mmCIF file of C-alpha atoms in Angstrom:
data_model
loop_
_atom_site.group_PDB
_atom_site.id
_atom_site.type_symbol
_atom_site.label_atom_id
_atom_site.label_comp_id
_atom_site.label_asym_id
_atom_site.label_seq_id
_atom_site.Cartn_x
_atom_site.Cartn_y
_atom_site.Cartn_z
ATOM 1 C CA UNK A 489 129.587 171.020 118.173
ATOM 2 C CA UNK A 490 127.242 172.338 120.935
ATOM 3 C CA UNK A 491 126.569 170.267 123.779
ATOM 4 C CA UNK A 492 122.559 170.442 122.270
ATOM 5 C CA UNK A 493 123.464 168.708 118.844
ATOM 6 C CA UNK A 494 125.932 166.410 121.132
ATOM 7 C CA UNK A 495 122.401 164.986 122.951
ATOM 8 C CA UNK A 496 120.702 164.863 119.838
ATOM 9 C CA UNK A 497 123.384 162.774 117.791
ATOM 10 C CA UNK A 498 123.503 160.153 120.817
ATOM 11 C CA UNK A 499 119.789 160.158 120.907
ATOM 12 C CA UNK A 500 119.965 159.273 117.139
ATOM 13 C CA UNK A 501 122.150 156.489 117.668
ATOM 14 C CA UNK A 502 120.973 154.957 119.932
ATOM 15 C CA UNK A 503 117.266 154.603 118.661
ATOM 16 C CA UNK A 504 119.092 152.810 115.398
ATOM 17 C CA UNK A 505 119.342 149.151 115.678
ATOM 18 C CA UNK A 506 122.757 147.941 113.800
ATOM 19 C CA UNK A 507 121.901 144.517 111.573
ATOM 20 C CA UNK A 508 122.341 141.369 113.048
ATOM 21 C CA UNK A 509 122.449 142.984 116.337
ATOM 22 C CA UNK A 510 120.580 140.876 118.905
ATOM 23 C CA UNK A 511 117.867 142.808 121.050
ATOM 24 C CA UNK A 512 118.565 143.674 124.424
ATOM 25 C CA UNK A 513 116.239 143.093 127.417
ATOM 26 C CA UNK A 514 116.549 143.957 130.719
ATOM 27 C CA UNK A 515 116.534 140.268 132.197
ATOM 28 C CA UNK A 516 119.125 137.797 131.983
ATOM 29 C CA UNK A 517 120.900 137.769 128.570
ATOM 30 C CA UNK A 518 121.255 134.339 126.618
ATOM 31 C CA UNK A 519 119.057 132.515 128.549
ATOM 32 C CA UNK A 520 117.643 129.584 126.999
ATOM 33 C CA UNK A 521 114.517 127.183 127.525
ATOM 34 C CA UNK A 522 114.427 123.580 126.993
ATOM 35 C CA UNK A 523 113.501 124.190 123.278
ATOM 36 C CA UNK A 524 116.513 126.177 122.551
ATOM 37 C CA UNK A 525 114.404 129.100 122.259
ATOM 38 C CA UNK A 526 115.786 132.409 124.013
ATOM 39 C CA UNK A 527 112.975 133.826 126.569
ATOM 40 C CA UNK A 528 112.668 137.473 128.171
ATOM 41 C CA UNK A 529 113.238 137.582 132.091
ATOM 42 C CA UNK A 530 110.589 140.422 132.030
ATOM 43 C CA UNK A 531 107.332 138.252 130.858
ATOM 44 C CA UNK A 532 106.979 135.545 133.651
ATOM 45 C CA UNK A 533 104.774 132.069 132.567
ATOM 46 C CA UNK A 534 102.312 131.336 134.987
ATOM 47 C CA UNK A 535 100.817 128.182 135.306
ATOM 48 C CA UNK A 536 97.249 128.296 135.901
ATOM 49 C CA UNK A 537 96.009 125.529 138.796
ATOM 50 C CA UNK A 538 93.533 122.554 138.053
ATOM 51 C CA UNK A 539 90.914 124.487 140.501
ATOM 52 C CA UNK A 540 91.164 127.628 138.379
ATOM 53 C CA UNK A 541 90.683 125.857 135.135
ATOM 54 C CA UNK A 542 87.489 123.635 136.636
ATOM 55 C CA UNK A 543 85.327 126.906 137.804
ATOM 56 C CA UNK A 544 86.286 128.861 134.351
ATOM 57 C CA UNK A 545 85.391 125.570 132.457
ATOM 58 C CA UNK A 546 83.247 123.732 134.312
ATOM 59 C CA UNK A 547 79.866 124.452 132.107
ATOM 60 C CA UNK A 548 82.308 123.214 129.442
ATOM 61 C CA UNK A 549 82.857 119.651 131.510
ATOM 62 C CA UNK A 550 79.489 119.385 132.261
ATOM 63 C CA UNK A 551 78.215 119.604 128.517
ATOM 64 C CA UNK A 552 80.639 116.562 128.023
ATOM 65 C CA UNK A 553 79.655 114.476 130.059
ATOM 66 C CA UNK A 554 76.751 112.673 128.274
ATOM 67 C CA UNK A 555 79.301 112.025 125.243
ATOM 68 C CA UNK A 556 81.797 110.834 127.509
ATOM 69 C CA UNK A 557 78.572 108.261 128.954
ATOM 70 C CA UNK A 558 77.841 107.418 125.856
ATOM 71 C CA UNK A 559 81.616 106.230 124.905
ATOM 72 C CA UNK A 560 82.101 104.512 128.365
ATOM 73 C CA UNK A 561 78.705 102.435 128.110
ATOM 74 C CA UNK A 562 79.095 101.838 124.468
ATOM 75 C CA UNK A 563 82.467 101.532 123.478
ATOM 76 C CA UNK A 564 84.868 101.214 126.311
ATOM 77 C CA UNK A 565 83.164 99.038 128.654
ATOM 78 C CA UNK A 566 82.495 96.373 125.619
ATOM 79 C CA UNK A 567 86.254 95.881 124.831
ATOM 80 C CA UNK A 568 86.749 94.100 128.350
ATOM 81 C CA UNK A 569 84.623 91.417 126.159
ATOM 82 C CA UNK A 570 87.153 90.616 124.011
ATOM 83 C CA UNK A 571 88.299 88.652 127.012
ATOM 84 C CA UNK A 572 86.015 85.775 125.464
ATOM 85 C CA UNK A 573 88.535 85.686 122.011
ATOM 86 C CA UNK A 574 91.203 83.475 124.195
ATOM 87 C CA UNK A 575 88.612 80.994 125.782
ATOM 88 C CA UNK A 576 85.767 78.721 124.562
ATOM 89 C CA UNK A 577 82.847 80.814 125.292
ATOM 90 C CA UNK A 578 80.153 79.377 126.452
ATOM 91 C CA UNK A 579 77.040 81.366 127.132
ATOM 92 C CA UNK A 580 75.279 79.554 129.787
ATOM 93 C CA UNK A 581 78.463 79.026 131.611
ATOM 94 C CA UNK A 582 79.665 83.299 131.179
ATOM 95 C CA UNK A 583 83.256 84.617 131.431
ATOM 96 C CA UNK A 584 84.415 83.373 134.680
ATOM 97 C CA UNK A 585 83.171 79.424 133.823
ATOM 98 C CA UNK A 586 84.314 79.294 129.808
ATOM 99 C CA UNK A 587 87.743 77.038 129.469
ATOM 100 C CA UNK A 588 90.677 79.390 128.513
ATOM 101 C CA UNK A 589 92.049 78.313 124.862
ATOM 102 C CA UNK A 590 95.011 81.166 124.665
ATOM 103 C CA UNK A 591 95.486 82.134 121.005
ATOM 104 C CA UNK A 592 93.103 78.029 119.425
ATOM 105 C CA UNK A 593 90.827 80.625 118.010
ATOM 106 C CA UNK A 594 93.153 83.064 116.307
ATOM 107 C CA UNK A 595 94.804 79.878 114.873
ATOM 108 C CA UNK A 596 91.118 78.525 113.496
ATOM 109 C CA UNK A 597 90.515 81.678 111.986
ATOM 110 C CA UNK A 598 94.061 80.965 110.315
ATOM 111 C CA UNK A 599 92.736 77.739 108.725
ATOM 112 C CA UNK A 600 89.270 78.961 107.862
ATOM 113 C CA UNK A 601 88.709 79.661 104.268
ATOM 114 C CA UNK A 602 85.727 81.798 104.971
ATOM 115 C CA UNK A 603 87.602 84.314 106.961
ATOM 116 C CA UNK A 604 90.097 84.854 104.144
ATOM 117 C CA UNK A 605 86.888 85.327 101.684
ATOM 118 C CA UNK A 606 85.749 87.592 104.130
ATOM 119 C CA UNK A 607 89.068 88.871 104.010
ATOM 120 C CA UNK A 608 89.600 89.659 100.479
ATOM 121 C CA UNK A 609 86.319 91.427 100.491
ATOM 122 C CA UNK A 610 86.742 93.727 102.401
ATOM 123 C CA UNK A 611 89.858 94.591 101.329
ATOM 124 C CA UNK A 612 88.800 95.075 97.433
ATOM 125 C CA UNK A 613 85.616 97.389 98.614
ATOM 126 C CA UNK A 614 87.940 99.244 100.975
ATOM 127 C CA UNK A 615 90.198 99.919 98.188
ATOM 128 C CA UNK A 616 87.109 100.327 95.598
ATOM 129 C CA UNK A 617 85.754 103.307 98.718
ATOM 130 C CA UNK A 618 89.125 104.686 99.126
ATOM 131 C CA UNK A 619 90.017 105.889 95.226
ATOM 132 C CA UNK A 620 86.150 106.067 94.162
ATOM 133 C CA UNK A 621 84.715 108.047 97.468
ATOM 134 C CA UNK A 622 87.629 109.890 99.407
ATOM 135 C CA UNK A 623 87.969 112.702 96.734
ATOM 136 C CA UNK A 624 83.822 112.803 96.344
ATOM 137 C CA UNK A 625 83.515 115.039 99.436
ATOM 138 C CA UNK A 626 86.352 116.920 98.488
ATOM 139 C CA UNK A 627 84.855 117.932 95.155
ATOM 140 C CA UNK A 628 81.225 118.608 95.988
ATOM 141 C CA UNK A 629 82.798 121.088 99.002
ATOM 142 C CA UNK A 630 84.632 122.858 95.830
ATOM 143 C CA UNK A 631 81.455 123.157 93.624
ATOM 144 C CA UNK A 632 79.599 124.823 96.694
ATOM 145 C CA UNK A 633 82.075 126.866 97.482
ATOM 146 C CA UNK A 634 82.108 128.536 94.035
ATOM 147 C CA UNK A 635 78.660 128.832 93.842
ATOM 148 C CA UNK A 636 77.961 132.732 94.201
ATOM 149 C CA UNK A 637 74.096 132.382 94.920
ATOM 150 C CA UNK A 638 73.613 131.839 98.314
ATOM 151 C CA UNK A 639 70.083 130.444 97.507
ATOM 152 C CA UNK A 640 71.270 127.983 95.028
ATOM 153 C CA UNK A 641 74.440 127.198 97.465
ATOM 154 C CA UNK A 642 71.980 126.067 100.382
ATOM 155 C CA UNK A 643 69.704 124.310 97.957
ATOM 156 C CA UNK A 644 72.454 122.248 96.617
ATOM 157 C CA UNK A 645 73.538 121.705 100.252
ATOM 158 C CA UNK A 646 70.298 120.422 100.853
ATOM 159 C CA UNK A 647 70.092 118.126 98.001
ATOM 160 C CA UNK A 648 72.937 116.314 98.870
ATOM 161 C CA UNK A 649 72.941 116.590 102.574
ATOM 162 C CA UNK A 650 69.372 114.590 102.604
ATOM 163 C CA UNK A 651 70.428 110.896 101.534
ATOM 164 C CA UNK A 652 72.481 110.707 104.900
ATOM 165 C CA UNK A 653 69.672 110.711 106.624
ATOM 166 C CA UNK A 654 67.892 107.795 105.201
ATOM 167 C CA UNK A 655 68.756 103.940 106.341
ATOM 168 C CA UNK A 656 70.368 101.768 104.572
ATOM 169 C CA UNK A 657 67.094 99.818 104.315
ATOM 170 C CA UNK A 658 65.917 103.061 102.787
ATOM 171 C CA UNK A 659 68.740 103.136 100.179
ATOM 172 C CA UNK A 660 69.093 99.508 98.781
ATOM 173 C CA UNK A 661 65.302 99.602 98.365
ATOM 174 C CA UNK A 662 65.804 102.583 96.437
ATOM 175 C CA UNK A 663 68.349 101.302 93.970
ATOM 176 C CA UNK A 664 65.992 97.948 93.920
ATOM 177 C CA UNK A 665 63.177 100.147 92.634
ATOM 178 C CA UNK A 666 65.831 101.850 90.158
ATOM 179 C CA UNK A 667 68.837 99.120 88.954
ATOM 180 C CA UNK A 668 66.502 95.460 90.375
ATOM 181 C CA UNK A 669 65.593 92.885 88.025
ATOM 182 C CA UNK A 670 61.945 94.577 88.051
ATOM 183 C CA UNK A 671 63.209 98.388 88.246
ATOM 184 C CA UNK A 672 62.972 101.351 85.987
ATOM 185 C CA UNK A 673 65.950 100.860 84.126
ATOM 186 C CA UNK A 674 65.406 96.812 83.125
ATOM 187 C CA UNK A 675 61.694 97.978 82.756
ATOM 188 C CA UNK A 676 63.032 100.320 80.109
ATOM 189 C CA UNK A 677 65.184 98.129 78.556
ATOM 190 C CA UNK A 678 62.739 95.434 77.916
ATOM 191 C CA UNK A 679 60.044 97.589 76.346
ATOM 192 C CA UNK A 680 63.083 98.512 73.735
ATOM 193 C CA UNK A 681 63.492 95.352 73.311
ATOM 194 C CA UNK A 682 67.355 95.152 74.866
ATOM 195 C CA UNK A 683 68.437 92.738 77.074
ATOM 196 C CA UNK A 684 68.417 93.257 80.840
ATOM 197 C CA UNK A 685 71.477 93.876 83.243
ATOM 198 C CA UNK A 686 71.508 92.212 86.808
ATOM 199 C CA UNK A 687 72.901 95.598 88.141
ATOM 200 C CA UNK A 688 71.626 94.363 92.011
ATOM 201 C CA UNK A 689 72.654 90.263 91.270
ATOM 202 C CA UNK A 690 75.808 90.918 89.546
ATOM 203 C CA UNK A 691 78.632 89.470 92.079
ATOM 204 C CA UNK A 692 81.205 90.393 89.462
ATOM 205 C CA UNK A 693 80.218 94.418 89.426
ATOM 206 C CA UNK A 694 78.744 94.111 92.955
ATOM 207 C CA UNK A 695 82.132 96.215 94.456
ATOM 208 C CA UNK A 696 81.544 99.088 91.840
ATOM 209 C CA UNK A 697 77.856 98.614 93.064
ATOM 210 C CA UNK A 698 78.495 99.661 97.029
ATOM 211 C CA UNK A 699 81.046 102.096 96.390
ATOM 212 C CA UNK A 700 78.162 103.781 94.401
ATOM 213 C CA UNK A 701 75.889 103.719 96.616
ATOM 214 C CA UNK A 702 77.971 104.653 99.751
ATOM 215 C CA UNK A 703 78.905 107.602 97.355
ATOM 216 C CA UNK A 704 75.169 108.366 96.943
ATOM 217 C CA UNK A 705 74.599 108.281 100.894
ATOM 218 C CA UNK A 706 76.930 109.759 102.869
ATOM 219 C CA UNK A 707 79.826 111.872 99.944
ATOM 220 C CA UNK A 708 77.413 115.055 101.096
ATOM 221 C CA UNK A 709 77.551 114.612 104.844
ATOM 222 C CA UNK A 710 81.658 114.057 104.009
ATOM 223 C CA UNK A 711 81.546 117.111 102.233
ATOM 224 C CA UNK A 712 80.840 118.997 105.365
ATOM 225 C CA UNK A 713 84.688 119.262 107.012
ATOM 226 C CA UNK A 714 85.804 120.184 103.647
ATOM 227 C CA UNK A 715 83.759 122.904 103.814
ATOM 228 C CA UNK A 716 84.717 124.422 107.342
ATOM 229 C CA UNK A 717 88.392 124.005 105.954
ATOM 230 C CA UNK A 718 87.733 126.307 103.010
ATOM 231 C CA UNK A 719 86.442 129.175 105.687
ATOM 232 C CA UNK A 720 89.427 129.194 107.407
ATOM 233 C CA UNK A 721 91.457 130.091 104.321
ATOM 234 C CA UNK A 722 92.438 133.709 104.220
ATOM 235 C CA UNK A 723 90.215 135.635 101.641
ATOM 236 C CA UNK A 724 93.140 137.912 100.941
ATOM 237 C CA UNK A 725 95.004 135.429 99.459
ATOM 238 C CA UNK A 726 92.828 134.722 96.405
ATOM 239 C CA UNK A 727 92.507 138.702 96.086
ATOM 240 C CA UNK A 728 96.317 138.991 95.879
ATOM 241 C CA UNK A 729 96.523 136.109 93.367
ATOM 242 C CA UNK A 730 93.357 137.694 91.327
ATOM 243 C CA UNK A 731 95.369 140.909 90.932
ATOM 244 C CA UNK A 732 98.501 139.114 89.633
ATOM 245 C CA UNK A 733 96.322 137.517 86.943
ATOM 246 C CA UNK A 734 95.474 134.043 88.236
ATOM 247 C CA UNK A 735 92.490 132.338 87.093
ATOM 248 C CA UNK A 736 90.496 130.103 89.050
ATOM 249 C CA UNK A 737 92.309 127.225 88.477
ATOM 250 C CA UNK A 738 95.418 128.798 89.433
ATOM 251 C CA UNK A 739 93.761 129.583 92.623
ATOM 252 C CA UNK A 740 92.420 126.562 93.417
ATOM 253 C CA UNK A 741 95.340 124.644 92.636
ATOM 254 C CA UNK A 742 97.976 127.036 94.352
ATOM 255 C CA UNK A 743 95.700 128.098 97.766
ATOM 256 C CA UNK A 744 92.878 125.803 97.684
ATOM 257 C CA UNK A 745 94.451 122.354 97.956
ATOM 258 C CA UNK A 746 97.279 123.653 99.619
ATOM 259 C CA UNK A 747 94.811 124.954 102.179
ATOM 260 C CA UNK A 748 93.218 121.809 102.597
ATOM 261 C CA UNK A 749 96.522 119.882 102.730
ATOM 262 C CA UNK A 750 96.152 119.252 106.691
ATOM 263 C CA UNK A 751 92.913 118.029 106.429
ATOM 264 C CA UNK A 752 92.927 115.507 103.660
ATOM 265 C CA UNK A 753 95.723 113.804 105.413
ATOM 266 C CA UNK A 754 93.828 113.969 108.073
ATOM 267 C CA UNK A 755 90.699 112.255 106.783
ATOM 268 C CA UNK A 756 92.940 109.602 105.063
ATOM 269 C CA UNK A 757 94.463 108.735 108.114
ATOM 270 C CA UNK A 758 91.452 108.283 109.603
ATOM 271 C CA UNK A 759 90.171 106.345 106.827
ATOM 272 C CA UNK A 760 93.339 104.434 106.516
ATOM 273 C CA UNK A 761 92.822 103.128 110.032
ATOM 274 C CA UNK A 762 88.557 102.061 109.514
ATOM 275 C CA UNK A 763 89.800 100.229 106.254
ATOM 276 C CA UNK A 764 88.584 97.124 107.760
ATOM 277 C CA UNK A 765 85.411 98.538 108.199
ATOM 278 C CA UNK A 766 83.427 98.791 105.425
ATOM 279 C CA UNK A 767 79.863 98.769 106.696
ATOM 280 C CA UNK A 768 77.785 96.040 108.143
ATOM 281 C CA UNK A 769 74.042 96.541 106.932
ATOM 282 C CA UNK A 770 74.963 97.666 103.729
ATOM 283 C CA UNK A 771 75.820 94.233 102.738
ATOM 284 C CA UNK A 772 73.821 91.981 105.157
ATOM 285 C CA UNK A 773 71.213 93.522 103.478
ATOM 286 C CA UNK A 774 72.336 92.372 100.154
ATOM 287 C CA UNK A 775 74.331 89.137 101.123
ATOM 288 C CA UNK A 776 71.566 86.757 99.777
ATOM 289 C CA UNK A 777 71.349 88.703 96.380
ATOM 290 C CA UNK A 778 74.683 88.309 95.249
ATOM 291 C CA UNK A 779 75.932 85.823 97.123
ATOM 292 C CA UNK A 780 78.856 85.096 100.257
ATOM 293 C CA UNK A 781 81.054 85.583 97.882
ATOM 294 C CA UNK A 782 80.806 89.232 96.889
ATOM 295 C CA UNK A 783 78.891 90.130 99.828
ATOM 296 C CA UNK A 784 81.073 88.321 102.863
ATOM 297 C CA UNK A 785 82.775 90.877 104.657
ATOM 298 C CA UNK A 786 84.977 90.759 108.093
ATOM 299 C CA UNK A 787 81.520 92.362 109.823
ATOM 300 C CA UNK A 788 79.049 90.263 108.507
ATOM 301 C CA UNK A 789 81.645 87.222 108.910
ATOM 302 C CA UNK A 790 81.539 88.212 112.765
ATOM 303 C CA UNK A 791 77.922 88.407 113.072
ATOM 304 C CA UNK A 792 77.358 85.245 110.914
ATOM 305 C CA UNK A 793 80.111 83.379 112.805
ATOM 306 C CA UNK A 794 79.963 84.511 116.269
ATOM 307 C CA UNK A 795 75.724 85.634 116.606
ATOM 308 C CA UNK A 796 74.215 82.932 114.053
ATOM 309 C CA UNK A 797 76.456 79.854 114.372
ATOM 310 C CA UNK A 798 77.080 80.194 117.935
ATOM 311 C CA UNK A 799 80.579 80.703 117.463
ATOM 312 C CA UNK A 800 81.187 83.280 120.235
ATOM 313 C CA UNK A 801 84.575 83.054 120.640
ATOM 314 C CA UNK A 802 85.428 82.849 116.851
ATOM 315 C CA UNK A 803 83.644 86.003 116.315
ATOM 316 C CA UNK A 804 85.168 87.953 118.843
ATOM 317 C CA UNK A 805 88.610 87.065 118.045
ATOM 318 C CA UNK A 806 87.679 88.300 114.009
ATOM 319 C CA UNK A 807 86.566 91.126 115.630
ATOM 320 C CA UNK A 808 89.827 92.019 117.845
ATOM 321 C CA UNK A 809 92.326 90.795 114.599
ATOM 322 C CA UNK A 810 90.316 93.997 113.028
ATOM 323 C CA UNK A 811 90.630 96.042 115.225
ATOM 324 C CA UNK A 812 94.407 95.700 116.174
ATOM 325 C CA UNK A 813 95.151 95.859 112.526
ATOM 326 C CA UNK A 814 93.219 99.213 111.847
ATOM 327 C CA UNK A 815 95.323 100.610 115.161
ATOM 328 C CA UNK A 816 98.358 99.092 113.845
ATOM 329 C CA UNK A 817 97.333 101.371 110.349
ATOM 330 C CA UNK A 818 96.733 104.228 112.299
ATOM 331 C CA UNK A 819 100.004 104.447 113.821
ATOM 332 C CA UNK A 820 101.776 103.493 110.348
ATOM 333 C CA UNK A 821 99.813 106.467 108.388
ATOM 334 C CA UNK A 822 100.512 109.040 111.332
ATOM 335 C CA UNK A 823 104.237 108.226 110.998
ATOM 336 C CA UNK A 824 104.311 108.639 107.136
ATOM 337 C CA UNK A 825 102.333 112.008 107.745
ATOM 338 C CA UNK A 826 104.861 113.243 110.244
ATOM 339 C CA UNK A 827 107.412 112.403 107.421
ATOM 340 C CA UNK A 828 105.861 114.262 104.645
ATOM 341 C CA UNK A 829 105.465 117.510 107.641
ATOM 342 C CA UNK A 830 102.138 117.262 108.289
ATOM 343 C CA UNK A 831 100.889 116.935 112.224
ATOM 344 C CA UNK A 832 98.815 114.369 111.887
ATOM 345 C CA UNK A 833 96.504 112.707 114.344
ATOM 346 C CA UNK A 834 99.190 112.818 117.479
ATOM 347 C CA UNK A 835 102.513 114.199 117.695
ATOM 348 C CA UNK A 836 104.956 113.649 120.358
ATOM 349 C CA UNK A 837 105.260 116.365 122.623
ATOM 350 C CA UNK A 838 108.577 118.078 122.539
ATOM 351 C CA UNK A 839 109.716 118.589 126.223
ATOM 352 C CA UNK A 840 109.680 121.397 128.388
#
């Protein structure tokens, strides 16, 4: 063999790369990172200083800085209130002058039969909102997103988008005019000669009633997230699954939902953990129609409690019990989502 097809046959070999074999670099071989993950000597991490980050994203910071206002003022400031749940709060006399009762008031919410009325409430509408409403949004995102016009897609938008907008005051007049003792429907019924329905007095129906009309309001404005998830799923993928012969249900049920899988748990994590909260003017609004209770729930148990009867301290320790509980949910659902292998709200951060 010539010393030319010597060169060439190393060259040859040496440009294959045997199976299994582990790439070489020029750093130190074997070295591993916290993580167990091998790194290259040859690409050095960099950590980038607090200064740098503020002048690259300080237009960023400065854009936040009304929300962050906002939260302080409005939400963060308040909870120091709560103070008021372990004394007898007396107005006239403030924070520093009430008498300090330690857990009295939890322990008279115990033995109050209207709290557990409240209670039960909002626990059956929660559960009414949570099977009836959740998969709304869901649905109306996958009816838009298989619309083809583009005109009809934004008028549909637009149809539904447009109740979220309108108060509550708005809405329950709305369904008075419609479902009320004096509304279109009874008005119809009569002049058949069939008896009426107390669709707005009804305490018995009254849950089916909200979740309806929460549907009605805000399952459009839902819809929206849904539909930013479905643009972030590759186009390519229904393409591929076209060609093999899937039809659209296929599709929908083999890269759609799965698409979407982060997000839902998302969203019912979130709504897991505002369970509690079912709304506050929705039913004041209608409390006197069909009565405590149907209408009682843990909000309007707070305000009626705490703001109307003068009950300051009673009110504010409903209001903390709620709260605690929905973080207490929040924490439970985010643990079962990290156990089915979905990231959740907040992971733990894996060390360095």
């Amino acid at each position: 063999m010539s010393q030319l097809q010597q060169e060439s046959a190393e060259q040859l070999a040496a440009s294959v790369e045997l199976p299994g074999a582990a790439p070489v670099s020029e750093g130190k071989p074997g070295k591993k990172s916290g993580k167990g993950h091998q790194q290259q000597a040859d690409i050095p991490l960099r950590k980038i200083s607090w200064r740098t980050r503020l002048g690259r994203d300080w237009q960023m910071l400065v854009m936040m800085v009304p929300g962050v206002l906002f939260l302080a003022l409005f939400f963060y400031i308040p909870i120091l209130g709560n103070v008021i749940a372990f004394q007898d709060y007396q107005p006239f006399l403030g924070i520093s002058g009430s008498d300090w009762v330690g857990l009295q008031n939890f322990v008279d919410l115990y033995f109050n039969p209207d709290f557990w009325v409240a209670l039960r409430n909002t626990i059956v509408l929660a559960v009414w909102q949570l099977v009836l409403f959740f998969p709304v949004p869901l649905g109306l995102a996958l009816i838009v997103d298989s619309l083809v016009s583009n005109k009809l897609r934004r008028w549909f938008q637009s149809l539904v988008y447009l109740p979220h907008f309108l108060s509550w005051v708005l809405v329950i007049a709305l369904f008075q005019q419609v479902l009320g003792g004096a509304g279109l429907v009874n008005n119809t019924m009569r002049d058949l000669g069939l008896d009426t329905i107390p669709f707005m007095t009804n305490p018995e129906t009254f849950p089916l009633l909200a979740t309806i009309q929460l549907v009605w309001k805000d399952a459009g404005w839902a819809m929206i997230i849904f539909l930013a998830s479905l643009a972030s799923i590759d186009g390519t993928l229904y393409e591929a699954a076209a060609a093999d012969g899937a039809g659209r249900w296929r599709r929908m049920w083999h890269i759609t939902l799965p698409g979407l899988r982060s997000i839902i748990v998302l969203l019912l994590i979130l709504r897991i953990g505002d369970i509690l909260s079912v709304g506050f003017e929705q039913f004041l609004l209608q409390h006197d129609a069909v009565g405590a209770g149907a209408a009682e729930v843990l909000d309007t148990f707070t305000y009626f409690a705490g703001i109307v009867g003068g009950g300051w301290s009673a009110g504010a320790a409903a209001g903390l019990a709620k709260g605690v509980v929905g973080a207490l949910l929040i924490f439970a659902a985010n643990k079962v989502a990290h156990r089915l292998g979905e990231p959740g709200i907040f992971q733990k951060k894996v060390g360095s």
